[in-house]
Short mmCIF file of C-alpha atoms in Angstrom, two decimals:
data_model
loop_
_atom_site.label_atom_id
_atom_site.label_comp_id
_atom_site.label_asym_id
_atom_site.label_seq_id
_atom_site.Cartn_x
_atom_site.Cartn_y
_atom_site.Cartn_z
CA MET A 1 0.00 0.00 0.00
CA PRO A 2 1.57 3.38 -1.00
CA ARG A 3 2.53 5.77 1.85
CA LYS A 4 1.23 9.38 1.93
CA PRO A 5 3.84 12.05 1.34
CA PHE A 6 5.02 14.07 4.38
CA VAL A 7 4.30 17.86 4.13
CA PRO A 8 6.42 19.95 6.58
CA GLY A 9 4.25 23.09 6.20
CA ALA A 10 1.09 21.33 7.34
CA ALA A 11 2.77 20.10 10.53
CA LEU A 12 3.73 23.66 11.44
CA VAL A 13 0.16 24.85 10.97
CA VAL A 14 -1.21 22.13 13.28
CA ALA A 15 1.37 22.93 16.00
CA ALA A 16 0.51 26.64 15.88
CA ALA A 17 -3.20 25.87 16.24
CA LEU A 18 -2.58 23.67 19.29
CA ALA A 19 -0.47 26.35 20.94
CA ALA A 20 -3.16 28.99 20.38
CA GLY A 21 -5.79 26.70 21.92
CA LEU A 22 -3.73 26.10 25.04
CA THR A 23 -3.12 29.83 25.47
CA ALA A 24 -6.85 30.53 25.24
CA CYS A 25 -7.64 27.92 27.91
CA THR A 26 -5.22 29.45 30.42
CA GLY A 27 -5.83 33.10 29.63
CA GLY A 28 -7.52 33.79 33.03
CA SER A 29 -4.30 33.11 34.91
CA GLY A 30 -2.36 35.97 33.33
CA PRO A 31 -1.62 39.30 35.04
CA ASP A 32 -4.93 40.71 33.70
CA GLY A 33 -6.89 37.59 34.62
CA GLU A 34 -10.06 39.39 35.76
CA GLU A 35 -12.14 36.52 34.40
CA GLY A 36 -10.81 34.14 37.08
CA ASP A 37 -13.09 32.54 39.68
CA ALA A 38 -13.90 35.13 42.39
CA LYS A 39 -13.99 32.34 45.01
CA SER A 40 -10.35 31.51 44.35
CA GLY A 41 -9.29 34.63 46.23
CA GLY A 42 -7.51 36.26 43.28
CA THR A 43 -5.74 39.58 43.62
CA SER A 44 -8.66 41.56 42.19
CA THR A 45 -11.19 40.07 44.63
CA SER A 46 -9.08 40.19 47.81
CA SER A 47 -8.07 43.82 47.28
CA GLN A 48 -11.75 44.86 47.40
CA ALA A 49 -12.84 42.76 50.41
CA ALA A 50 -13.51 44.80 53.58
CA GLU A 51 -11.88 43.94 56.88
CA PRO A 52 -13.70 41.36 59.05
CA GLY A 53 -14.70 42.29 62.59
CA ARG A 54 -12.60 41.45 65.61
CA TYR A 55 -15.15 39.06 67.09
CA GLN A 56 -15.99 35.73 65.46
CA THR A 57 -17.93 34.34 68.42
CA LEU A 58 -19.62 35.52 71.63
CA PRO A 59 -19.15 34.74 75.33
CA GLU A 60 -21.82 33.30 77.61
CA ALA A 61 -23.83 36.35 78.69
CA CYS A 62 -24.91 35.26 82.19
CA GLY A 63 -21.31 34.66 83.19
CA LEU A 64 -19.95 38.06 82.15
CA PRO A 65 -20.90 40.33 85.09
CA ALA A 66 -18.95 39.80 88.31
CA ARG A 67 -20.99 38.45 91.20
CA SER A 68 -20.05 41.50 93.29
CA SER A 69 -21.44 43.80 90.57
CA LEU A 70 -24.71 41.88 90.51
CA ARG A 71 -25.05 42.12 94.29
CA GLY A 72 -24.65 45.88 94.13
CA MET A 73 -27.19 46.27 91.32
CA LEU A 74 -29.75 43.93 92.89
CA PRO A 75 -29.79 44.99 96.56
CA GLY A 76 -31.97 43.14 99.01
CA GLY A 77 -32.60 45.82 101.60
CA GLY A 78 -31.20 43.64 104.37
CA GLN A 79 -33.14 40.60 103.21
CA HIS A 80 -31.29 37.33 103.90
CA LEU A 81 -30.95 34.86 101.04
CA SER A 82 -30.41 31.15 101.25
CA ARG A 83 -27.76 29.60 99.00
CA ASP A 84 -30.40 28.34 96.57
CA GLU A 85 -32.15 31.72 96.46
CA ALA A 86 -28.87 33.56 95.82
CA LYS A 87 -27.96 31.13 93.07
CA LYS A 88 -31.32 31.60 91.37
CA ILE A 89 -31.04 35.39 91.46
CA TYR A 90 -27.38 35.89 90.57
CA ASP A 91 -27.01 33.09 88.00
CA GLY A 92 -29.53 34.87 85.82
CA GLN A 93 -31.91 33.57 83.17
CA PRO A 94 -30.29 33.19 79.72
CA ASP A 95 -32.20 34.37 76.67
CA ILE A 96 -33.18 31.73 74.14
CA THR A 97 -31.42 32.42 70.84
CA TYR A 98 -31.03 30.38 67.67
CA ASP A 99 -27.34 31.16 67.11
CA THR A 100 -25.21 31.88 70.18
CA ASP A 101 -22.35 33.00 67.94
CA ARG A 102 -24.51 35.86 66.68
CA ARG A 103 -26.63 36.86 69.70
CA VAL A 104 -26.74 36.10 73.43
CA GLY A 105 -28.50 37.63 76.42
CA CYS A 106 -29.33 37.24 80.09
CA ARG A 107 -31.79 38.67 82.64
CA TRP A 108 -31.68 39.15 86.41
CA THR A 109 -34.51 40.14 88.77
CA ARG A 110 -34.77 40.77 92.50
CA GLU A 111 -37.97 41.68 94.32
CA THR A 112 -37.94 43.36 97.74
CA THR A 113 -40.37 45.30 99.89
CA ALA A 114 -38.68 48.49 98.70
CA GLY A 115 -39.30 47.64 95.04
CA THR A 116 -38.11 45.45 92.22
CA ARG A 117 -34.97 45.79 90.12
CA HIS A 118 -34.40 44.26 86.70
CA LEU A 119 -31.15 43.95 84.80
CA SER A 120 -30.94 42.67 81.22
CA LEU A 121 -28.01 42.19 78.88
CA ASP A 122 -28.14 41.75 75.11
CA ILE A 123 -24.98 41.13 73.05
CA GLN A 124 -25.14 41.09 69.26
CA ARG A 125 -22.34 40.22 66.83
CA VAL A 126 -22.84 42.00 63.51
CA VAL A 127 -21.62 40.45 60.25
CA SER A 128 -21.59 42.25 56.92
CA TYR A 129 -22.32 40.16 53.85
CA ASP A 130 -21.27 42.99 51.55
CA ALA A 131 -17.64 42.66 50.46
CA ALA A 132 -17.38 46.44 50.24
CA VAL A 133 -18.64 47.05 53.82
CA SER A 134 -16.64 45.94 56.85
CA ASP A 135 -18.24 44.26 59.85
CA ASP A 136 -17.32 47.30 61.98
CA ASP A 137 -19.02 49.71 59.57
CA LYS A 138 -22.11 47.52 59.48
CA ALA A 139 -22.18 47.44 63.28
CA GLN A 140 -21.83 51.23 63.42
CA GLY A 141 -24.90 51.51 61.22
CA VAL A 142 -26.88 49.32 63.62
CA TYR A 143 -25.64 51.39 66.56
CA ASP A 144 -26.62 54.66 64.83
CA SER A 145 -30.14 53.32 64.31
CA LYS A 146 -30.44 52.57 68.03
CA ALA A 147 -29.20 56.05 68.97
CA LEU A 148 -31.65 57.65 66.53
CA ALA A 149 -34.56 55.60 67.88
CA ALA A 150 -33.64 56.65 71.44
CA LYS A 151 -33.40 60.30 70.30
CA ILE A 152 -29.96 60.73 71.80
CA PRO A 153 -28.51 64.21 71.15
CA SER A 154 -25.68 63.87 68.64
CA GLY A 155 -23.60 66.50 70.40
CA GLY A 156 -23.53 64.52 73.64
CA ASN A 157 -24.39 67.60 75.75
CA GLY A 158 -27.72 66.39 77.03
CA SER A 159 -29.75 68.95 75.07
CA PRO A 160 -33.28 67.95 74.03
CA SER A 161 -33.65 65.99 70.84
CA PRO A 162 -35.38 67.46 67.76
CA ALA A 163 -39.11 68.09 68.05
CA ASP A 164 -39.89 65.98 64.99
CA PRO A 165 -38.54 62.47 65.58
CA SER A 166 -37.95 60.13 62.70
CA PRO A 167 -40.51 57.35 61.95
CA SER A 168 -38.08 54.74 63.26
CA ALA A 169 -37.68 56.66 66.51
CA THR A 170 -41.44 56.95 66.97
CA LYS A 171 -41.87 53.24 66.32
CA SER A 172 -39.17 52.35 68.82
CA GLU A 173 -40.70 54.65 71.42
CA GLY A 174 -43.95 52.76 71.12
CA LYS A 175 -42.16 49.48 71.67
CA GLY A 176 -40.54 50.85 74.82
CA GLU A 177 -43.94 51.64 76.32
CA GLY A 178 -45.17 48.18 75.46
CA LYS A 179 -42.23 46.71 77.33
CA GLY A 180 -43.26 48.57 80.45
CA GLU A 181 -46.83 47.29 80.13
CA GLY A 182 -45.53 43.76 79.77
CA LYS A 183 -44.20 43.93 83.30
CA GLY A 184 -47.68 44.42 84.68
CA ALA A 185 -47.65 48.20 84.71
CA GLY A 186 -50.76 48.78 82.62
CA THR A 187 -51.06 52.00 80.66
CA GLY A 188 -48.18 54.28 81.57
CA THR A 189 -46.61 57.59 80.71
CA THR A 190 -42.98 57.74 79.66
CA THR A 191 -40.93 60.87 80.30
CA ASN A 192 -37.33 61.63 79.64
CA SER A 193 -35.32 62.19 82.82
CA SER A 194 -34.10 65.57 81.58
CA THR A 195 -37.69 66.84 81.37
CA ASP A 196 -39.32 65.09 84.33
CA LYS A 197 -39.57 68.28 86.34
CA LYS A 198 -41.31 70.16 83.54
CA GLU A 199 -43.92 67.49 82.91
CA GLN A 200 -44.88 66.86 86.54
CA ALA A 201 -47.33 69.34 88.03
CA PRO A 202 -46.42 70.97 91.34
CA SER A 203 -48.06 69.47 94.39
CA GLY A 204 -50.00 72.70 94.94
CA SER A 205 -51.56 72.73 91.48
CA PRO A 206 -55.11 71.52 90.76
CA SER A 207 -53.74 68.32 89.23
CA GLY A 208 -51.15 67.79 91.95
CA ALA A 209 -53.28 65.28 93.84
CA SER A 210 -53.07 62.73 91.01
CA THR A 211 -49.50 63.48 89.97
CA PRO A 212 -46.38 61.90 91.54
CA ALA A 213 -44.32 64.11 93.82
CA ALA A 214 -41.48 66.00 92.20
CA ASP A 215 -38.52 63.80 91.43
CA PRO A 216 -35.59 64.95 93.60
CA SER A 217 -33.24 64.01 90.75
CA ALA A 218 -35.33 65.55 87.98
CA ASP A 219 -33.24 68.72 87.82
CA LEU A 220 -30.46 66.87 86.11
CA SER A 221 -27.12 68.26 85.07
CA ASP A 222 -25.40 67.35 81.82
CA SER A 223 -23.62 64.50 83.60
CA THR A 224 -26.91 62.67 84.22
CA ALA A 225 -28.98 63.63 81.18
CA PRO A 226 -29.39 61.20 78.24
CA ARG A 227 -26.22 61.61 76.25
CA VAL A 228 -23.37 60.21 74.17
CA LEU A 229 -20.63 58.54 76.23
CA ASP A 230 -17.12 59.28 75.00
CA ASP A 231 -15.21 56.90 77.29
CA LEU A 232 -16.87 53.57 76.51
CA GLY A 233 -16.03 51.28 73.60
CA ASP A 234 -15.87 52.66 70.07
CA ALA A 235 -19.23 54.42 70.44
CA ALA A 236 -21.75 54.58 73.28
CA PHE A 237 -24.80 56.38 74.62
CA LEU A 238 -26.93 56.43 77.78
CA ASN A 239 -30.69 56.90 77.94
CA ASP A 240 -32.85 57.48 81.02
CA LYS A 241 -36.65 57.34 81.15
CA LEU A 242 -39.17 57.68 83.96
CA VAL A 243 -42.40 55.75 83.41
CA THR A 244 -45.53 56.28 85.51
CA ALA A 245 -48.17 53.55 85.37
CA ASP A 246 -51.34 52.53 87.19
CA SER A 247 -49.48 50.02 89.33
CA GLY A 248 -46.55 52.28 90.19
CA VAL A 249 -43.56 54.04 88.75
CA HIS A 250 -40.26 52.84 87.32
CA ARG A 251 -37.09 54.34 85.91
CA ASP A 252 -35.30 52.64 83.02
CA VAL A 253 -31.63 53.34 82.32
CA THR A 254 -30.17 51.94 79.10
CA VAL A 255 -26.52 51.92 78.06
CA VAL A 256 -25.64 50.89 74.51
CA PHE A 257 -22.07 50.59 73.28
CA ARG A 258 -20.20 49.20 70.28
CA THR A 259 -16.82 47.55 70.33
CA SER A 260 -15.68 46.54 66.84
CA ASN A 261 -18.52 44.41 65.38
CA VAL A 262 -20.26 43.70 68.71
CA ILE A 263 -23.10 45.82 70.12
CA VAL A 264 -23.98 45.54 73.82
CA THR A 265 -27.31 46.77 75.20
CA LEU A 266 -27.59 46.96 79.00
CA THR A 267 -30.96 47.85 80.56
CA TYR A 268 -31.31 48.52 84.29
CA ASP A 269 -34.58 49.55 85.92
CA GLN A 270 -36.15 49.99 89.33
CA TRP A 271 -39.88 49.69 90.10
CA SER A 272 -41.82 51.17 93.01
CA THR A 273 -45.50 50.74 93.85
CA ASP A 274 -45.39 54.02 95.80
CA LYS A 275 -45.63 56.82 93.26
CA THR A 276 -44.28 59.33 95.76
CA MET A 277 -41.00 57.37 95.99
CA LEU A 278 -39.46 57.82 92.56
CA PRO A 279 -36.35 55.79 91.68
CA GLU A 280 -33.22 57.90 91.92
CA SER A 281 -31.59 58.56 88.56
CA GLN A 282 -27.98 59.14 89.59
CA GLU A 283 -27.60 55.80 91.39
CA LEU A 284 -29.06 53.78 88.52
CA GLN A 285 -26.95 55.58 85.93
CA ASP A 286 -23.75 55.19 87.92
CA LYS A 287 -24.27 51.47 88.41
CA ALA A 288 -25.27 50.90 84.79
CA ARG A 289 -22.20 52.77 83.52
CA SER A 290 -19.93 50.90 85.90
CA LEU A 291 -21.19 47.53 84.68
CA ALA A 292 -20.93 48.64 81.04
CA GLY A 293 -17.28 49.53 81.59
CA GLU A 294 -16.70 46.13 83.19
CA LEU A 295 -18.29 44.37 80.21
CA SER A 296 -16.26 46.41 77.73
CA GLU A 297 -13.02 45.42 79.44
CA SER A 298 -14.08 41.77 79.59
CA LEU A 299 -14.87 41.69 75.88
CA SER A 300 -11.53 43.33 75.05
CA GLU A 301 -9.45 40.68 76.83
#
């Protein structure tokens, strides 16, 4: 059988075609390889990714406050506690959450003849799913929303907030009143601690008989008014509200602070069935701020 003649030119053409095909298949790996898989962590993708937050998990909330701090915030008025009673009060009741790496919380309560005190702790770890937004920036946005809803003065000087609150602030204010009713208070009136004195009628006025006595701490200075806190975490604020209800009166002090991508909300309140004995603002604020500082240091370790 006759053999086909060998043509050198044809062989060169085939080799050139094969080389071109291989180059096309590997083109994404070149210095301009923008078409590479984004999941491979190429230079183009990694240079645009925002920094992750410092915290990747959360501690157990009920174990964060020191026992000595809890004793000071939940006084018994000389009431003796058995070991089991002390354990029940100071161990706290953990919140039920679906993901303890994203959110944890705990609550403490102590009832005495002088009134009832509640302490609650909520810790949220914020994660941004936007490659262009860092976890810290996302957490700052969540914090800003909380401050806006609480109508905290941006200047931090304790001046009254704007007369026209945002829709989100109004909505949040309604939720705060509902929380007070949930504790058995019934329909109540919420007032800001910096304006308590203005909204309560003098005892000698026609309406004085049905109005609580003047709050001795209502004439608050800038150091006790709702305000931004400059010495706590990366950002922080304190809010103070006096709520009068059918069953009594209570004062709620809330401290919110952000540290990296974690937001901590601490709420401390005191209830009294005697409307003439209003909870003292300075004590509650001091104890709430002290515990917030303790928590901030614990989270930073």
